[in-house]
Coordinates of C-alpha atoms in Angstrom, one line a residue:
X1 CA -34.2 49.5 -27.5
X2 CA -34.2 51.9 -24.4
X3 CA -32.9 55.4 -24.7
X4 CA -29.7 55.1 -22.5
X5 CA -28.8 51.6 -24.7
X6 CA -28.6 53.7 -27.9
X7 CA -26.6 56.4 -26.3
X8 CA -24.3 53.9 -24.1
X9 CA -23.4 52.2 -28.2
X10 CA -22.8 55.7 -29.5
X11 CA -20.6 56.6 -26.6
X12 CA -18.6 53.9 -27.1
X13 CA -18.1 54.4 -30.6
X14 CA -17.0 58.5 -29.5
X15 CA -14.4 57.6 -26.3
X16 CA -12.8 54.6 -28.9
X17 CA -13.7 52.1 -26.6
X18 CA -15.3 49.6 -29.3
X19 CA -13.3 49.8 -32.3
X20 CA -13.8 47.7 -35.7
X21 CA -10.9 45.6 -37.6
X22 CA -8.7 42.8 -37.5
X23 CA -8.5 41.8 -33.8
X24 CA -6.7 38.7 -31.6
X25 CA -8.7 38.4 -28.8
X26 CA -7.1 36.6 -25.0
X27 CA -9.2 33.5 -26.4
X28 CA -7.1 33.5 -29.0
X29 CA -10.4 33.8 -31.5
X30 CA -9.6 36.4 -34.5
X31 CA -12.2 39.1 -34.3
X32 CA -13.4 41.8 -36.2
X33 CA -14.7 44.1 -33.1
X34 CA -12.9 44.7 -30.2
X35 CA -13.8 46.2 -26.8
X36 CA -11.1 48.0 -24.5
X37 CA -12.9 50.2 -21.3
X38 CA -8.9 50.6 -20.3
X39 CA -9.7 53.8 -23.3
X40 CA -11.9 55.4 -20.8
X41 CA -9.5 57.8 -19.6
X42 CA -11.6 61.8 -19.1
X43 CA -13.6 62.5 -15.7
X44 CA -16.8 63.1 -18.1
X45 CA -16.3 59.7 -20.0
X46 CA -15.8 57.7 -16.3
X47 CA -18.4 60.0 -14.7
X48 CA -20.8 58.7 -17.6
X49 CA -19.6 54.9 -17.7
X50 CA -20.3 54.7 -14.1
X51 CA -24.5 56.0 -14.7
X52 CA -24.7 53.9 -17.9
X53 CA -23.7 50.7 -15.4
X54 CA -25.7 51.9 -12.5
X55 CA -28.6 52.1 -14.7
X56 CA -28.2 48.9 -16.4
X57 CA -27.8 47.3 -12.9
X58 CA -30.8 48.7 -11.6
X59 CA -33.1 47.9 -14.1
X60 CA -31.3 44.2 -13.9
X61 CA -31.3 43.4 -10.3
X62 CA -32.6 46.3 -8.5
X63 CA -31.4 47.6 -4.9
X64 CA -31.0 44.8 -3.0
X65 CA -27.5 44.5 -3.0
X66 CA -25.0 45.6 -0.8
X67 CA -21.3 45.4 -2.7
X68 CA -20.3 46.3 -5.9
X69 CA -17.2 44.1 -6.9
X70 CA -14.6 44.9 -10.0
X71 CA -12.1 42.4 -10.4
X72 CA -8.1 43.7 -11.1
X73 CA -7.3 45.7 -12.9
X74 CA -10.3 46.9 -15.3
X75 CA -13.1 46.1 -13.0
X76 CA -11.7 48.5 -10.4
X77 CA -12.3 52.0 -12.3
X78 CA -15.8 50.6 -13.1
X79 CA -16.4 49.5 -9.3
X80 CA -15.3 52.9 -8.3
X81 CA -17.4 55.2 -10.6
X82 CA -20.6 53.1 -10.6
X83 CA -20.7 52.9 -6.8
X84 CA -20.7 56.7 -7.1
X85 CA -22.8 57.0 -9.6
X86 CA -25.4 54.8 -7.8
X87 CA -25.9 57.1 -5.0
X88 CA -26.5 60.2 -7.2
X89 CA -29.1 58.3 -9.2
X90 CA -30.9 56.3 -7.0
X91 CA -29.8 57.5 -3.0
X92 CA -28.9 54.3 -2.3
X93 CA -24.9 53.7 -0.4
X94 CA -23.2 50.8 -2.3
X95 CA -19.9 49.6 -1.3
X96 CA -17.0 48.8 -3.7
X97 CA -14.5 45.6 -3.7
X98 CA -11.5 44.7 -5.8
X99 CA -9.2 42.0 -5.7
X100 CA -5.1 42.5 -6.0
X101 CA -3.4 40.6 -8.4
X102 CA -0.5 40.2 -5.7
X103 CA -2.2 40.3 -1.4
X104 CA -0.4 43.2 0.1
X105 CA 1.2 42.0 3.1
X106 CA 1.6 44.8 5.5
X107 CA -0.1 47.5 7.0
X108 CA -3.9 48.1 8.3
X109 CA -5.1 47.1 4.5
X110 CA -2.9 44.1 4.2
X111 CA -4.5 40.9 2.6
X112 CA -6.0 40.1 -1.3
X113 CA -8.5 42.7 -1.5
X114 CA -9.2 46.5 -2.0
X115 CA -11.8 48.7 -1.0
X116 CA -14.5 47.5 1.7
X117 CA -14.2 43.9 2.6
X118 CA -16.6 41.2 2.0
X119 CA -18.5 40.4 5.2
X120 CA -20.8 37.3 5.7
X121 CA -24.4 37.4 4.5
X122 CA -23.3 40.4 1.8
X123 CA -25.1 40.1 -1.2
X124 CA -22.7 41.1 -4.5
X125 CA -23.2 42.0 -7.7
X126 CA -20.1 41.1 -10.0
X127 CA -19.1 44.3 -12.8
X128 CA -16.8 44.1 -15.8
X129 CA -16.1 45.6 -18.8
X130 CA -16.8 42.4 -21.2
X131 CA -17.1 38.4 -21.0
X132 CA -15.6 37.0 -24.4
X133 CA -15.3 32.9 -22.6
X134 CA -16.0 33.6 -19.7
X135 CA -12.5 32.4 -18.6
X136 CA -11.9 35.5 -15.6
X137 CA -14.6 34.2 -13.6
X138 CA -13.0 31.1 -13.0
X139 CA -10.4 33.5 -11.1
X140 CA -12.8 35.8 -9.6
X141 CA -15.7 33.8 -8.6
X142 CA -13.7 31.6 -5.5
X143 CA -11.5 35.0 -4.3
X144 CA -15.4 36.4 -3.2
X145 CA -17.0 33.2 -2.5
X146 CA -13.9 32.6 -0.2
X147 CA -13.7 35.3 1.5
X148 CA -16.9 35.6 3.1
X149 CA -20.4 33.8 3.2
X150 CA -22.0 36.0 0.5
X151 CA -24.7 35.8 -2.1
X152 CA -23.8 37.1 -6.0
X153 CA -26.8 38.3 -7.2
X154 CA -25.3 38.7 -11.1
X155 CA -23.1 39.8 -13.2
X156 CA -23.1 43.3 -14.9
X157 CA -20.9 43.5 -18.5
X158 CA -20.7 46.5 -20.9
X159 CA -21.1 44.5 -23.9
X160 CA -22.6 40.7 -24.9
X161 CA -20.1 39.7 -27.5
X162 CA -23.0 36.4 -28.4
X163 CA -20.4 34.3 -28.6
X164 CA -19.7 30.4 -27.3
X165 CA -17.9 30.4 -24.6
X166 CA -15.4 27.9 -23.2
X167 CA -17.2 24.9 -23.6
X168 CA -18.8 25.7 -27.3
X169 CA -22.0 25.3 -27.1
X170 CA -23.7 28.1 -25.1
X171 CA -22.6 32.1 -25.1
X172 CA -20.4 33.0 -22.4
X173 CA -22.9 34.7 -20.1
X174 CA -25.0 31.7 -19.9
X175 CA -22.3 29.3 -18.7
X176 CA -21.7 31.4 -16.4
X177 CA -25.7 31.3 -15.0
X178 CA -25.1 27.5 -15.6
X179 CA -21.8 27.1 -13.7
X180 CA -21.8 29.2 -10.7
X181 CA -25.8 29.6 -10.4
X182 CA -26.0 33.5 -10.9
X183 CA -27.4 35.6 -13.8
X184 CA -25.1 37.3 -16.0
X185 CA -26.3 40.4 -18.1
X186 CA -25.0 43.6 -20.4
X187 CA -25.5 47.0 -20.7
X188 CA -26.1 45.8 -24.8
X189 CA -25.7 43.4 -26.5
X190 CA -23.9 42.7 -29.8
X191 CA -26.7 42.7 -31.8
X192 CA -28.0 45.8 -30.3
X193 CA -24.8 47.3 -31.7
X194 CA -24.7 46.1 -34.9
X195 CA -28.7 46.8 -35.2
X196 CA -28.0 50.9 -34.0
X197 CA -25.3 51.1 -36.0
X198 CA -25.4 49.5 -39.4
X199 CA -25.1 51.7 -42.2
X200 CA -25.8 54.9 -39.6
X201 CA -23.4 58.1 -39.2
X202 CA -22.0 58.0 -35.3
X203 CA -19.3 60.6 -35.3
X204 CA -19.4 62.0 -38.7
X205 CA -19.2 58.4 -40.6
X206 CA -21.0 55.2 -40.5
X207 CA -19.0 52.8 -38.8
X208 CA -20.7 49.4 -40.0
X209 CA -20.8 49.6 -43.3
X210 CA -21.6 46.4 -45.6
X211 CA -18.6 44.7 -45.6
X212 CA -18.2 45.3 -42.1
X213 CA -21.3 44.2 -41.5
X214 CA -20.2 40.6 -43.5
X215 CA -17.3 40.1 -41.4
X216 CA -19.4 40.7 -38.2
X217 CA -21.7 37.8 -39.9
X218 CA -19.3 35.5 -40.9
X219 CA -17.4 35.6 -37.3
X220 CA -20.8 35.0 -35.8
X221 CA -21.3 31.8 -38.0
X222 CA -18.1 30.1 -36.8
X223 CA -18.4 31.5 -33.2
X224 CA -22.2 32.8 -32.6
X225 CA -24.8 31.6 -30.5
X226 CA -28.1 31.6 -30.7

């Protein structure tokens, strides 16, 4: 596992982000890990999010892209901070793009987007914080394809839960690939968390312990994939 994977997991674990327990998630699936980038809150821990994203997406799908786009709410922060953190790493000017959950109808900035606007033959890579089903993109994907003739390159999460998405049979980020023709990839993976962490001190404890580590298995036999 690369260097920046193991510290992205660890980070994580440090700004509360992924947290361990009893969890409903907005699929209504009970979980026992939860993953909420609304806790990034500090300059340092944003400042950090956006490299950890920049270099995730760069060792995905390279430089030949022109917009980054962060869906409403949580995807805007992310848009933001990776955009910058792009051009300090790598010298190359990305634009950002949000939607607004309601189109602002006045002024020079009026309409259903944020940030720069999505102009014909742009070529767009999609950023969240996490795909559980896979059920936001069915939102997000016609705002950007409607607005302009772009390309989407992919789609750039924090975490792979490795869960089925909404059709059951294949994990979220592959229905995705299969649906709207585009890649779909993480900074980690759920597996990659469980592997770093699993019976290892992060902060001063070990935060998958053995039962822990049971319910993680037990949630993955009724909603894993392979």
């Amino acid at each position: 596992m690369e260097a920046y994977k193991q510290e992205f997991i660890e980070f994580m674990v440090e700004s509360d982000v992924l947290k361990f327990g009893d969890f409903t998630l907005k699929s209504g699936r009970k979980s026992p890990f939860f993953m909420n980038a609304g806790a990034y809150v500090t300059g340092t821990q944003l400042m950090k999010l956006g490299e950890y994203y920049a270099k995730a997406i760069h060792d995905n799908y390279g430089d030949d892209f022109d917009v980054l786009f962060g869906p409403a709410y949580k995807g805007i922060p992310i848009a933001v901070v990776t955009a910058i953190a792009y051009s300090k790493l790598y010298g190359k000017e990305i634009r950002y793009c949000s939607d607004r959950k309601e189109a602002k109808d006045h002024g020079a900035d009026k309409g259903g987007f944020l940030g720069s606007s999505l102009k014909d033959g742009d070529r767009v890579v999609m950023i969240e914080d996490v795909t559980t089903s896979g059920k936001s993109m069915e939102e997000t994907v016609p705002k950007v394809r409607g607005a302009a003739e772009v390309t989407i390159i992919g789609l750039m999460v924090s975490l792979n839960r490795m869960e089925v998405g909404l059709g059951g049979k294949m994990s979220a980020l592959d229905e995705i690939k299969e649906k709207y023709g585009f890649e779909a990839r993480a900074i980690v993976t759920m597996e990659e968390v469980v592997e770093h962490l699993y019976n290892r001190t992060c902060q001063g404890r070990v935060v998958i312990d053995d039962s822990l580590k049971k319910m993680i298995d037990q949630y993955y036999e009724q909603y894993g994939c392979n």
